[in-house]
Coordinates of C-alpha atoms in Angstrom, one line a residue:
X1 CA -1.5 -1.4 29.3
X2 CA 0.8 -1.6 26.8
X3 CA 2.6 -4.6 27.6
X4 CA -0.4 -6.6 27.8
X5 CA -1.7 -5.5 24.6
X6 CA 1.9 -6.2 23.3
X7 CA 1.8 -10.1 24.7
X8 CA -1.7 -10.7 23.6
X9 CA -1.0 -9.4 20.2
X10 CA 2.3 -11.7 20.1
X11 CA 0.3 -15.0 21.2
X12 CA -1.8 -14.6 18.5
X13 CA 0.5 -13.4 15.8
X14 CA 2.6 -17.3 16.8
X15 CA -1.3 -19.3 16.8
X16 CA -1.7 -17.3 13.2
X17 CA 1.6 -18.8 12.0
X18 CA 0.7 -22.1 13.0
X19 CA -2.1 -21.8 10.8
X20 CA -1.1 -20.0 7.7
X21 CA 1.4 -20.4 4.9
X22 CA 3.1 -17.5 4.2
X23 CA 1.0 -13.9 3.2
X24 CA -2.6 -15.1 3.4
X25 CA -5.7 -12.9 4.8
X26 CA -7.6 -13.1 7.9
X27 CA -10.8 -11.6 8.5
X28 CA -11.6 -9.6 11.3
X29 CA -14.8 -9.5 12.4
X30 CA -15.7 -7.2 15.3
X31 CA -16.2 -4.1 16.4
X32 CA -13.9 -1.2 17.1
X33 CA -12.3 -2.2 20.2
X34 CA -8.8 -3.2 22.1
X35 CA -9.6 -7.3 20.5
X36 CA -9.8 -5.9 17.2
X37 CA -6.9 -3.8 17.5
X38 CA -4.9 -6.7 19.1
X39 CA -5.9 -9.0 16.3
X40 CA -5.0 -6.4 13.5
X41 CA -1.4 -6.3 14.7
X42 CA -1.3 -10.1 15.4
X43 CA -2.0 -10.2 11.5
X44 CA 1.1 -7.9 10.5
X45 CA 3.2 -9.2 12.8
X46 CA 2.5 -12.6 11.6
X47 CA 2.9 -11.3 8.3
X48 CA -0.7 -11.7 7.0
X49 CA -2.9 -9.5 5.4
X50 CA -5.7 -8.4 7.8
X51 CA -9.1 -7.8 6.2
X52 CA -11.5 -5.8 8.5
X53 CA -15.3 -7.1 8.4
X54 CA -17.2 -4.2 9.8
X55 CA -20.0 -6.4 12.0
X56 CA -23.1 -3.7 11.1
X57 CA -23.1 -5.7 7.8
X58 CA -25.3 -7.3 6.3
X59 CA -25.8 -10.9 5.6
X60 CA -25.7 -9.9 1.7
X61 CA -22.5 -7.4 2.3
X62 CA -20.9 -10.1 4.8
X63 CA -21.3 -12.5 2.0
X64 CA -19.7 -10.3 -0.7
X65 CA -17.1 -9.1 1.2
X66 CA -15.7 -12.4 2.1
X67 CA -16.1 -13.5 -1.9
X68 CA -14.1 -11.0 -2.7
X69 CA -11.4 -11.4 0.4
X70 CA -11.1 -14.9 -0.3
X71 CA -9.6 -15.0 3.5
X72 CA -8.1 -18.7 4.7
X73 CA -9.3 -17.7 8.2

């Protein structure tokens, strides 16, 4: 339900904070699903900049991507 989704997002948007300075990235890595969804909003509500790491990648992509990203987490 909402509410849940709501809490969980909130939990993990105040562990975020605890671990970032200000905007920074965070990847996301997994599929298209309620966790992912939950952790995209814990990133904007946390005030971080949420970079999506689809998981079909490849070692090579997965590499590149995060080069480029530069995420902290």
């Amino acid at each position: 339900n909402y509410e849940q989704f709501g809490t969980s997002a909130a939990a993990l948007a105040r562990h975020l904070l605890t671990l970032l300075d200000g905007n920074e990235r965070v990847a996301i890595h997994l599929p298209n699903s309620i966790e992912a969804n939950v952790a995209f909003l814990a990133c904007l509500v946390a005030g971080a900049q949420a970079v999506m790491i689809n998981p079909l990648y490849t070692e090579h992509e997965l590499v590149r991507m995060l080069n480029i990203a530069t995420p902290k987490i």
